Tab-separated table of C-alpha atoms and ligand atoms in Angstrom:
chain	number	residue	atom	x	y	z
Q	1	MET	CA	-202.997	34.709	-21.621
Q	2	THR	CA	-204.808	32.459	-19.865
Q	3	ALA	CA	-203.456	30.339	-16.525
Q	4	PRO	CA	-202.656	26.878	-17.024
Q	5	SER	CA	-205.149	23.844	-15.769
Q	6	PRO	CA	-204.843	23.945	-12.050
Q	7	LEU	CA	-204.943	19.991	-12.859
Q	8	SER	CA	-201.488	20.882	-15.152
Q	9	PRO	CA	-198.825	19.569	-13.945
Q	10	ASP	CA	-196.425	22.612	-14.337
Q	11	LEU	CA	-199.234	24.441	-11.900
Q	12	ASP	CA	-199.392	21.655	-8.842
Q	13	ARG	CA	-195.638	21.446	-8.568
Q	14	ARG	CA	-195.371	25.456	-8.421
Q	15	LEU	CA	-198.552	25.375	-5.551
Q	16	THR	CA	-196.871	22.741	-3.887
Q	17	ALA	CA	-194.417	24.960	-3.994
Q	18	ILE	CA	-196.047	27.503	-2.911
Q	19	LEU	CA	-196.935	25.312	-0.039
Q	20	LEU	CA	-193.685	24.703	1.431
Q	21	ARG	CA	-192.246	28.921	0.985
Q	22	CYS	CA	-195.114	29.434	2.997
Q	23	GLU	CA	-194.575	26.821	5.918
Q	24	GLN	CA	-191.144	28.560	5.774
Q	25	LEU	CA	-192.506	31.651	6.199
Q	26	ASP	CA	-194.843	30.634	8.955
Q	27	ALA	CA	-191.931	28.487	10.941
Q	28	GLN	CA	-189.905	32.094	10.637
Q	29	SER	CA	-193.042	34.398	12.308
Q	30	GLU	CA	-193.153	32.644	14.820
Q	31	ARG	CA	-189.459	33.523	15.592
Q	32	GLU	CA	-189.723	36.722	14.683
Q	33	HIS	CA	-192.630	37.494	16.542
Q	34	ALA	CA	-193.095	35.019	19.148
Q	35	GLU	CA	-194.463	37.707	21.526
Q	36	LEU	CA	-197.157	37.488	18.569
Q	37	ALA	CA	-197.342	33.470	17.984
Q	38	CYS	CA	-198.161	32.838	21.397
Q	39	VAL	CA	-201.162	35.583	21.347
Q	40	SER	CA	-201.877	33.517	18.180
Q	41	ARG	CA	-202.658	29.984	20.417
Q	42	GLN	CA	-204.744	32.444	22.279
Q	43	PHE	CA	-207.823	31.940	19.925
Q	44	ALA	CA	-210.066	28.476	19.412
Q	45	ALA	CA	-209.634	26.855	16.101
Q	46	GLY	CA	-212.024	26.847	13.768
Q	47	PRO	CA	-213.828	24.184	11.982
Q	48	GLU	CA	-212.114	21.549	10.833
Q	49	GLY	CA	-211.114	22.435	6.830
Q	50	VAL	CA	-212.422	25.561	6.965
Q	51	LEU	CA	-210.436	28.677	5.478
Q	52	TYR	CA	-211.818	32.103	7.052
Q	53	PHE	CA	-210.804	34.649	5.320
Q	54	ASP	CA	-214.129	37.487	6.377
Q	55	ALA	CA	-211.986	39.448	9.618
Q	56	ASN	CA	-213.041	42.138	8.007
Q	57	SER	CA	-216.668	40.728	8.911
Q	58	ILE	CA	-216.797	39.413	12.578
Q	59	GLY	CA	-213.669	38.755	13.923
Q	60	PRO	CA	-211.958	35.382	15.575
Q	61	MET	CA	-212.875	33.328	18.771
Q	62	PRO	CA	-210.577	34.113	22.248
Q	63	ALA	CA	-210.752	30.452	23.510
Q	64	SER	CA	-211.736	32.204	26.739
Q	65	ALA	CA	-214.393	33.937	25.597
Q	66	PRO	CA	-217.477	31.126	26.336
Q	67	ALA	CA	-215.926	30.415	29.405
Q	68	ARG	CA	-215.564	33.812	30.255
Q	69	MET	CA	-219.511	34.604	29.242
Q	70	GLN	CA	-220.707	31.182	31.058
Q	71	SER	CA	-218.977	32.348	34.382
Q	72	VAL	CA	-220.609	35.535	33.970
Q	73	LEU	CA	-224.187	34.199	33.805
Q	74	GLU	CA	-223.807	31.109	36.229
Q	75	GLN	CA	-221.852	33.639	39.004
Q	76	GLY	CA	-222.935	36.979	37.919
Q	77	TRP	CA	-226.170	36.208	37.184
Q	78	ARG	CA	-228.134	33.012	38.561
Q	79	VAL	CA	-225.663	33.550	41.434
Q	80	ALA	CA	-225.165	36.870	42.840
Q	81	ARG	CA	-227.181	39.353	40.725
Q	82	ARG	CA	-227.743	42.508	42.050
Q	83	ARG	CA	-224.538	42.070	44.075
Q	84	SER	CA	-222.616	41.723	40.348
Q	85	TRP	CA	-222.853	45.984	40.541
Q	86	ASN	CA	-220.759	45.854	43.194
Q	87	GLU	CA	-218.286	43.507	43.303
Q	88	SER	CA	-217.853	42.263	40.052
Q	89	ASP	CA	-215.739	44.478	37.440
Q	90	TRP	CA	-219.187	44.851	35.522
Q	91	LEU	CA	-219.876	48.909	35.885
Q	92	GLU	CA	-215.866	49.505	35.643
Q	93	GLN	CA	-215.576	47.430	32.551
Q	94	PRO	CA	-216.284	50.376	29.487
Q	95	ARG	CA	-213.302	52.179	30.693
Q	96	SER	CA	-211.668	48.480	31.696
Q	97	LEU	CA	-212.213	47.701	27.945
Q	98	GLY	CA	-210.462	50.671	26.697
Q	99	ALA	CA	-207.987	50.650	28.729
Q	100	ARG	CA	-206.776	47.494	27.408
Q	101	LEU	CA	-207.878	48.399	23.844
Q	102	SER	CA	-205.367	50.995	24.114
Q	103	ARG	CA	-201.915	49.398	23.235
Q	104	VAL	CA	-203.205	48.231	19.877
Q	105	LEU	CA	-204.820	51.650	19.026
Q	106	GLY	CA	-201.396	53.617	20.278
Q	107	ALA	CA	-204.043	55.008	22.366
Q	108	ASP	CA	-202.995	56.459	26.315
Q	109	PRO	CA	-205.234	54.203	28.556
Q	110	ASP	CA	-207.286	56.571	29.901
Q	111	GLY	CA	-208.264	58.202	26.152
Q	112	VAL	CA	-210.838	54.805	25.433
Q	113	VAL	CA	-213.862	53.595	26.402
Q	114	VAL	CA	-215.984	50.516	24.444
Q	115	CYS	CA	-219.354	51.255	24.422
Q	116	ASP	CA	-222.755	51.528	22.209
Q	117	THR	CA	-222.094	50.427	18.360
Q	118	THR	CA	-220.535	52.706	16.121
Q	119	SER	CA	-223.057	54.081	14.495
Q	120	ILE	CA	-224.047	55.489	17.662
Q	121	ASN	CA	-221.222	56.279	18.624
Q	122	HIS	CA	-219.833	57.732	14.844
Q	123	TYR	CA	-223.257	60.239	15.956
Q	124	LYS	CA	-222.318	61.448	19.702
Q	125	LEU	CA	-218.522	62.388	18.716
Q	126	LEU	CA	-220.325	64.120	14.917
Q	127	ARG	CA	-221.991	66.431	17.660
Q	128	PHE	CA	-219.940	66.873	20.227
Q	129	ALA	CA	-216.917	68.263	17.305
Q	130	LEU	CA	-220.325	70.473	16.644
Q	131	ALA	CA	-220.209	72.000	20.341
Q	132	VAL	CA	-216.177	72.007	19.936
Q	133	THR	CA	-216.401	73.734	17.632
Q	134	GLY	CA	-218.993	76.113	17.210
Q	135	ARG	CA	-219.224	75.680	13.355
Q	136	ARG	CA	-221.668	74.346	11.251
Q	137	VAL	CA	-220.483	72.557	8.805
Q	138	ILE	CA	-219.800	68.457	7.888
Q	139	VAL	CA	-217.453	67.083	5.448
Q	140	VAL	CA	-218.033	64.092	5.003
Q	141	GLU	CA	-216.456	62.052	1.182
Q	142	ARG	CA	-219.681	60.744	-0.510
Q	143	SER	CA	-219.161	56.628	-1.427
Q	144	VAL	CA	-218.196	56.750	2.696
Q	145	PHE	CA	-219.339	53.403	4.167
Q	146	PRO	CA	-223.342	54.250	4.317
Q	147	THR	CA	-223.876	53.937	8.067
Q	148	ASN	CA	-221.474	57.370	8.817
Q	149	ARG	CA	-223.625	58.912	5.723
Q	150	TYR	CA	-226.615	57.952	6.797
Q	151	VAL	CA	-226.319	59.872	10.191
Q	152	ALA	CA	-224.637	63.036	9.696
Q	153	GLU	CA	-227.538	62.816	7.042
Q	154	GLY	CA	-230.036	62.727	9.902
Q	155	ILE	CA	-227.992	65.320	12.009
Q	156	ALA	CA	-228.510	68.006	9.087
Q	157	ARG	CA	-231.746	67.052	8.882
Q	158	ALA	CA	-232.334	68.282	12.229
Q	159	GLY	CA	-231.323	71.249	11.262
Q	160	LEU	CA	-228.381	70.875	13.134
Q	161	ALA	CA	-225.010	70.730	10.348
Q	162	GLU	CA	-224.911	71.633	7.283
Q	163	LEU	CA	-223.100	68.727	4.870
Q	164	ARG	CA	-220.176	69.059	2.285
Q	165	ASN	CA	-219.865	66.365	0.393
Q	166	ILE	CA	-215.665	65.808	-1.535
Q	167	GLU	CA	-215.527	62.554	-4.050
Q	168	SER	CA	-212.622	61.534	-2.864
Q	169	ILE	CA	-209.712	62.609	-0.292
Q	170	ASP	CA	-207.870	65.272	-3.079
Q	171	ASP	CA	-211.142	66.938	-2.942
Q	172	LEU	CA	-210.327	67.915	1.075
Q	173	PRO	CA	-207.526	70.462	0.782
Q	174	ALA	CA	-210.464	72.363	-0.580
Q	175	ALA	CA	-213.804	71.440	1.254
Q	176	LEU	CA	-211.358	72.815	4.005
Q	177	THR	CA	-210.246	76.183	2.483
Q	178	PRO	CA	-213.238	78.500	3.028
Q	179	GLY	CA	-212.699	77.606	7.039
Q	180	ASP	CA	-215.592	76.814	7.831
Q	181	VAL	CA	-215.921	73.105	8.927
Q	182	ALA	CA	-216.186	71.849	12.170
Q	183	VAL	CA	-215.720	68.085	11.234
Q	184	VAL	CA	-214.353	65.783	8.505
Q	185	SER	CA	-216.384	62.171	8.710
Q	186	LEU	CA	-213.419	59.800	7.267
Q	187	SER	CA	-212.968	56.051	7.092
Q	188	GLN	CA	-209.281	55.269	7.875
Q	189	VAL	CA	-209.613	51.970	5.367
Q	190	ASP	CA	-211.880	51.994	2.390
Q	191	TYR	CA	-214.461	48.950	3.228
Q	192	ARG	CA	-214.537	48.004	-0.931
Q	193	SER	CA	-210.939	48.802	-1.658
Q	194	SER	CA	-209.614	48.735	1.240
Q	195	ALA	CA	-207.299	51.706	0.602
Q	196	ARG	CA	-205.621	53.154	3.962
Q	197	LEU	CA	-205.664	56.546	4.367
Q	198	ASP	CA	-202.530	58.355	6.500
Q	199	LEU	CA	-203.596	59.488	9.589
Q	200	SER	CA	-199.984	61.373	10.654
Q	201	LYS	CA	-200.083	63.173	7.636
Q	202	LEU	CA	-204.058	64.505	7.143
Q	203	SER	CA	-204.914	64.811	10.913
Q	204	PRO	CA	-202.553	68.291	10.809
Q	205	ARG	CA	-204.167	69.391	8.260
Q	206	ILE	CA	-207.573	69.037	9.104
Q	207	THR	CA	-206.362	70.869	12.599
Q	208	ALA	CA	-204.177	73.374	11.133
Q	209	HIS	CA	-208.067	74.406	8.981
Q	210	GLY	CA	-209.831	75.683	12.637
Q	211	ALA	CA	-211.532	71.518	12.156
Q	212	LEU	CA	-211.649	68.134	14.047
Q	213	GLY	CA	-210.748	65.196	12.033
Q	214	LEU	CA	-213.570	62.397	12.936
Q	215	TRP	CA	-212.020	58.385	12.023
Q	216	ASP	CA	-214.378	55.371	11.415
Q	217	LEU	CA	-211.466	52.742	11.900
Q	218	SER	CA	-213.284	49.829	11.988
Q	219	HIS	CA	-211.323	48.387	9.100
Q	220	SER	CA	-207.921	49.222	10.711
Q	221	ALA	CA	-208.354	48.595	14.423
Q	222	GLY	CA	-206.933	45.453	15.299
Q	223	ALA	CA	-205.550	44.156	11.610
Q	224	VAL	CA	-202.700	47.249	11.659
Q	225	ASP	CA	-200.665	49.703	12.941
Q	226	VAL	CA	-203.091	52.852	14.163
Q	227	ALA	CA	-200.845	55.031	16.389
Q	228	LEU	CA	-203.988	57.172	16.916
Q	229	GLN	CA	-202.034	59.187	19.936
Q	230	ARG	CA	-198.245	59.619	17.723
Q	231	SER	CA	-200.259	60.546	14.032
Q	232	GLY	CA	-202.209	63.281	16.632
Q	233	VAL	CA	-205.805	62.118	15.997
Q	234	ASP	CA	-209.038	64.173	16.935
Q	235	LEU	CA	-211.251	61.902	17.448
Q	236	ALA	CA	-211.857	58.207	16.441
Q	237	VAL	CA	-214.518	55.064	16.617
Q	238	GLY	CA	-213.981	51.544	15.503
Q	239	CYS	CA	-216.075	48.710	15.246
Q	240	GLY	CA	-215.711	45.842	17.883
Q	241	TYR	CA	-216.508	43.003	16.057
Q	242	LYS	CA	-214.475	43.295	13.033
Q	243	TYR	CA	-210.435	42.201	13.447
Q	244	LEU	CA	-210.460	43.369	17.459
Q	245	CYS	CA	-212.431	39.791	18.024
Q	246	GLY	CA	-214.880	40.776	20.277
Q	247	GLY	CA	-217.848	38.535	19.573
Q	248	PRO	CA	-220.938	39.039	17.136
Q	249	GLY	CA	-222.628	42.467	17.984
Q	250	ALA	CA	-219.336	43.498	20.640
Q	251	PRO	CA	-219.383	46.963	21.454
Q	252	SER	CA	-217.737	49.633	19.391
Q	253	PHE	CA	-214.997	51.816	20.900
Q	254	ILE	CA	-214.357	55.567	21.210
Q	255	TYR	CA	-211.212	58.001	21.842
Q	256	VAL	CA	-210.577	61.070	22.162
Q	257	HIS	CA	-207.713	63.450	21.904
Q	258	PRO	CA	-206.053	64.522	25.553
Q	259	ARG	CA	-206.669	68.369	25.000
Q	260	LEU	CA	-210.973	67.753	23.614
Q	261	ARG	CA	-211.635	65.407	25.683
Q	262	ASP	CA	-212.947	67.884	28.751
Q	263	ALA	CA	-214.006	70.392	25.882
Q	264	ALA	CA	-218.109	69.955	25.461
Q	265	TRP	CA	-220.760	68.132	26.611
Q	266	PRO	CA	-221.570	65.365	25.293
Q	267	ALA	CA	-224.846	65.197	22.369
Q	268	LEU	CA	-225.988	62.279	25.111
Q	269	CYS	CA	-226.183	63.193	28.679
Q	270	GLY	CA	-227.112	60.024	30.549
Q	271	TRP	CA	-226.406	58.882	33.890
Q	272	MET	CA	-223.444	56.210	33.407
Q	273	GLY	CA	-221.898	58.972	31.662
Q	274	HIS	CA	-222.113	61.148	34.707
Q	275	ALA	CA	-219.818	62.891	36.970
Q	276	ASP	CA	-220.853	60.804	40.184
Q	277	THR	CA	-223.454	58.592	38.717
Q	278	PHE	CA	-224.624	56.968	42.023
Q	279	ALA	CA	-225.235	60.351	44.195
Q	280	PHE	CA	-228.513	60.281	41.804
Q	281	ASP	CA	-227.829	64.047	41.211
Q	282	ALA	CA	-231.279	66.437	40.030
Q	283	HIS	CA	-229.203	67.428	37.174
Q	284	TYR	CA	-226.730	66.720	35.045
Q	285	ALA	CA	-222.951	66.948	35.268
Q	286	PRO	CA	-220.448	65.189	32.257
Q	287	ALA	CA	-217.576	62.680	34.065
Q	288	ALA	CA	-213.520	64.071	33.702
Q	289	GLY	CA	-212.739	62.342	29.850
Q	290	VAL	CA	-213.944	60.079	27.775
Q	291	GLY	CA	-216.363	58.195	30.460
Q	292	ARG	CA	-218.496	60.813	29.697
Q	293	PHE	CA	-219.567	58.772	26.246
Q	294	GLN	CA	-221.305	55.967	28.430
Q	295	VAL	CA	-224.624	57.288	28.009
Q	296	GLY	CA	-226.972	53.871	29.841
Q	297	THR	CA	-225.874	51.026	31.317
Q	298	PRO	CA	-223.232	48.251	30.130
Q	299	ALA	CA	-223.635	45.303	27.623
Q	300	VAL	CA	-222.621	43.367	30.344
Q	301	LEU	CA	-222.894	40.197	28.375
Q	302	ALA	CA	-221.675	41.287	25.617
Q	303	ASN	CA	-218.329	43.169	28.092
Q	304	ALA	CA	-217.374	39.441	28.985
Q	305	ALA	CA	-216.815	38.638	25.387
Q	306	MET	CA	-215.299	41.760	24.869
Q	307	ALA	CA	-212.591	41.420	27.297
Q	308	ALA	CA	-211.664	38.153	26.771
Q	309	ALA	CA	-210.246	39.818	23.152
Q	310	ALA	CA	-208.562	42.610	24.768
Q	311	ASP	CA	-206.906	41.282	27.850
Q	312	LEU	CA	-205.597	39.551	24.147
Q	313	TRP	CA	-204.863	42.786	23.256
Q	314	ALA	CA	-203.248	43.979	25.866
Q	315	GLU	CA	-200.473	41.569	25.061
Q	316	VAL	CA	-199.879	43.000	21.087
Q	317	ASP	CA	-197.288	45.256	19.883
Q	318	PRO	CA	-198.892	47.697	17.195
Q	319	ALA	CA	-195.696	47.013	14.960
Q	320	GLN	CA	-196.011	43.838	15.527
Q	321	LEU	CA	-199.064	43.532	14.205
Q	322	GLU	CA	-198.035	45.950	10.871
Q	323	ALA	CA	-195.410	43.654	9.854
Q	324	ARG	CA	-197.751	40.424	10.467
Q	325	HIS	CA	-200.554	42.391	8.075
Q	326	ARG	CA	-197.510	43.458	6.085
Q	327	SER	CA	-196.235	39.849	5.675
Q	328	LEU	CA	-199.511	38.271	4.976
Q	329	SER	CA	-201.159	40.516	2.630
Q	330	GLN	CA	-197.887	40.666	-0.083
Q	331	THR	CA	-197.846	36.865	0.410
Q	332	LEU	CA	-201.626	36.577	-0.827
Q	333	ILE	CA	-201.152	39.059	-4.310
Q	334	GLU	CA	-197.092	36.979	-5.149
Q	335	LEU	CA	-199.029	33.458	-4.962
Q	336	ILE	CA	-201.873	34.855	-6.330
Q	337	GLU	CA	-198.489	36.726	-9.363
Q	338	ASP	CA	-197.185	33.424	-9.339
Q	339	THR	CA	-199.888	31.096	-10.386
Q	340	GLY	CA	-201.043	33.292	-13.071
Q	341	LEU	CA	-204.592	34.319	-11.818
Q	342	PHE	CA	-204.044	38.099	-12.761
Q	343	ALA	CA	-204.300	37.412	-16.505
Q	344	HIS	CA	-208.337	36.704	-14.949
Q	345	LEU	CA	-208.730	39.365	-11.935
Q	346	SER	CA	-207.235	42.522	-10.966
Q	347	LEU	CA	-205.939	43.723	-7.490
Q	348	SER	CA	-207.863	46.909	-6.226
Q	349	SER	CA	-205.863	47.703	-3.411
Q	350	PRO	CA	-203.001	49.329	-3.356
Q	351	SER	CA	-199.620	48.147	-4.189
Q	352	ASP	CA	-197.846	49.490	-1.081
Q	353	PRO	CA	-198.803	47.865	2.228
Q	354	ALA	CA	-198.260	50.932	4.090
Q	355	ARG	CA	-201.503	51.715	1.908
Q	356	ARG	CA	-203.529	48.975	2.508
Q	357	GLY	CA	-206.027	48.310	4.972
Q	358	GLY	CA	-206.989	45.200	6.719
Q	359	HIS	CA	-208.312	43.096	3.318
Q	360	VAL	CA	-206.862	42.194	-0.161
Q	361	ALA	CA	-209.719	43.596	-2.609
Q	362	LEU	CA	-209.330	41.508	-5.826
Q	363	ARG	CA	-211.467	42.644	-9.181
Q	364	PHE	CA	-213.364	40.422	-10.251
Q	365	GLU	CA	-216.422	40.797	-12.720
Q	366	GLY	CA	-218.511	38.213	-11.184
Q	367	ALA	CA	-217.005	38.941	-7.507
Q	368	GLN	CA	-219.692	37.467	-6.062
Q	369	PRO	CA	-221.206	34.139	-7.707
Q	370	LEU	CA	-217.111	33.432	-7.005
Q	371	ALA	CA	-217.551	34.624	-3.592
Q	372	ASN	CA	-220.267	31.569	-3.569
Q	373	ALA	CA	-218.437	29.123	-5.116
Q	374	LEU	CA	-215.312	29.808	-2.634
Q	375	VAL	CA	-217.292	29.524	0.486
Q	376	SER	CA	-219.029	26.888	-0.730
Q	377	ALA	CA	-215.901	24.730	-0.753
Q	378	GLY	CA	-214.856	25.784	2.277
Q	379	VAL	CA	-212.569	29.143	2.372
Q	380	VAL	CA	-214.697	32.130	3.203
Q	381	VAL	CA	-214.482	35.466	1.763
Q	382	SER	CA	-216.550	38.531	0.414
Q	383	ALA	CA	-217.914	40.469	-1.945
Q	384	ARG	CA	-218.578	44.006	-2.523
Q	385	LYS	CA	-221.193	45.368	-5.179
Q	386	PRO	CA	-220.209	45.949	-8.128
Q	387	ASP	CA	-216.167	43.759	-8.384
Q	388	ALA	CA	-214.684	42.755	-4.928
Q	389	LEU	CA	-213.792	40.611	-4.360
Q	390	ARG	CA	-212.248	40.662	-0.158
Q	391	ILE	CA	-209.849	38.704	1.113
Q	392	ALA	CA	-209.198	39.442	5.283
Q	393	PRO	CA	-206.964	37.913	6.611
Q	394	HIS	CA	-206.414	38.147	10.489
Q	395	PRO	CA	-202.503	38.807	11.344
Q	396	LEU	CA	-203.447	37.376	14.811
Q	397	VAL	CA	-204.285	34.117	13.014
Q	398	THR	CA	-203.888	33.382	9.405
Q	399	ARG	CA	-200.511	31.416	8.970
Q	400	HIS	CA	-198.803	32.000	5.138
Q	401	VAL	CA	-200.500	28.442	4.302
Q	402	ASP	CA	-203.771	28.932	4.986
Q	403	LEU	CA	-203.729	31.521	1.784
Q	404	ALA	CA	-201.621	28.894	-0.292
Q	405	ARG	CA	-204.512	26.499	0.289
Q	406	LEU	CA	-207.189	29.728	-0.657
Q	407	VAL	CA	-204.716	30.129	-3.673
Q	408	ARG	CA	-205.540	26.844	-4.826
Q	409	VAL	CA	-208.811	27.060	-4.692
Q	410	LEU	CA	-208.887	29.845	-6.334
Q	411	CYS	CA	-206.921	28.695	-9.338
Q	412	SER	CA	-209.145	25.317	-9.738
Q	413	LEU	CA	-212.431	27.253	-10.152
Q	414	ILE	CA	-211.448	29.790	-12.185
Q	415	ALA	CA	-209.584	27.435	-14.975
Q	416	ASP	CA	-212.881	25.004	-14.142
Q	417	GLY	CA	-215.431	28.018	-15.350
Q	418	SER	CA	-217.630	25.507	-12.124
Q	419	TRP	CA	-217.932	29.653	-10.408
Q	420	ARG	CA	-220.301	30.347	-13.228
Q	421	GLN	CA	-222.796	27.488	-11.729
Q	422	PRO	CA	-226.239	28.908	-10.956
Q	423	GLN	CA	-226.767	27.972	-7.343
Q	424	PHE	CA	-224.071	30.727	-6.593
Q	425	ALA	CA	-225.298	33.706	-8.720
Q	426	LYS	CA	-227.698	34.503	-5.672
Q	427	ALA	CA	-226.283	37.603	-3.020
Q	428	THR	CA	-224.889	37.318	0.241
Q	429	VAL	CA	-223.681	39.342	3.297
C	1	LIG	C1	-218.761	47.337	10.055
C	1	LIG	C2	-218.933	49.336	10.524
C	1	LIG	C3	-219.194	50.051	11.039
C	1	LIG	C4	-220.817	49.036	12.218
C	1	LIG	O1	-221.224	50.117	12.326
C	1	LIG	P1	-222.162	49.726	13.797
C	1	LIG	O2	-223.394	50.113	14.094
C	1	LIG	O3	-221.289	48.986	14.181
C	1	LIG	O4	-223.293	48.290	12.673
C	1	LIG	C5	-219.791	51.489	10.702
C	1	LIG	N1	-218.304	51.670	10.231
C	1	LIG	C6	-217.604	50.922	9.340
C	1	LIG	C7	-216.786	51.524	8.134
C	1	LIG	C8	-218.131	49.663	9.271
C	1	LIG	O5	-217.332	48.328	8.735
């Protein structure tokens, strides 16, 4: 079985029909999700002729971000300087950004704080879980995103915890059975396959053993409906610069379940997490709620860019986001099917959209050179070792017609074999 040549009139006709079908899907989506379409128009266009499917790496830019950053530089820094701490919202931003993200995360407005990086926040919440439960065992998946494992290993090396490795989620019940687990550290979405775990099923199972669940939402927040509070999630962190569109190096977020917010001191006690920062008390007292997870001075410039995104997220209904994600990722898989490409590559993501996270992963032996060839043809995708080609539409920005164009380029690269050329052999980030 081989796909017909892209130059064959038959495939060409099929690709043209696909483009028309995708135009109709876009029009339908505009009508059905008017609220979402309005938010979509508030993103800046990318460079002419480039199709971007790498939202899992860095999300698109809200159109207002440059002006907002410029205003912080000009009005905040050059003109007002020190006065800005009082006159602007610089100190409130970690909480106010959290409040604006809370809708898309399915949290209450007081449940989220935006600060530091995902790795640092992961550290804070692992240590918090150890303190809250008074137990020592951290359960961690062997193949989890590396930084999550490194953070846990560092805590264990310092003598503060023991690690219990699981190979996959199927081993979780056995790992919990001894009843000594403080925290189970999981990614909701696998960064390679995009397999999405069901928060509402797993959270109560973890809690039933007296343990806490700590979820990394880097590949789900802003891509699908995560419904934190409804799912009974204990603790979560996630990345600000991927689907959430906070800009390069954007701060991360922390979510803590209401019943846990005041349950222990944070592991990193800093003045910004103090109950009364500017009283300059001689001793530490934690702020009430998630505010205690702040440590030092907010990253004001990064927060200005993040605020542009947070304002947009406040307008997004998570159910519509989920529907849009489903439509885009399902359509992509159907187009690959319709063009015969499954003769050459296979789907490594789950076929059920409810079990898929932000991206669609395809298995292809030459994933890295194929990704490089796609990028050089103006179709930005990524690859992960050993054989995963990752295609990540952004539900707020990607259109169905973009998928039709992607599939046309994919068809022609595979048919003429040009992805095998030596200049595409090098690994990229
Ligand atoms: C991207 C990503 C991170 C990023 O961590 P930083 O500390 O912000 O660099 C963390 N976890 C996962 C699962 C990710 O995909």
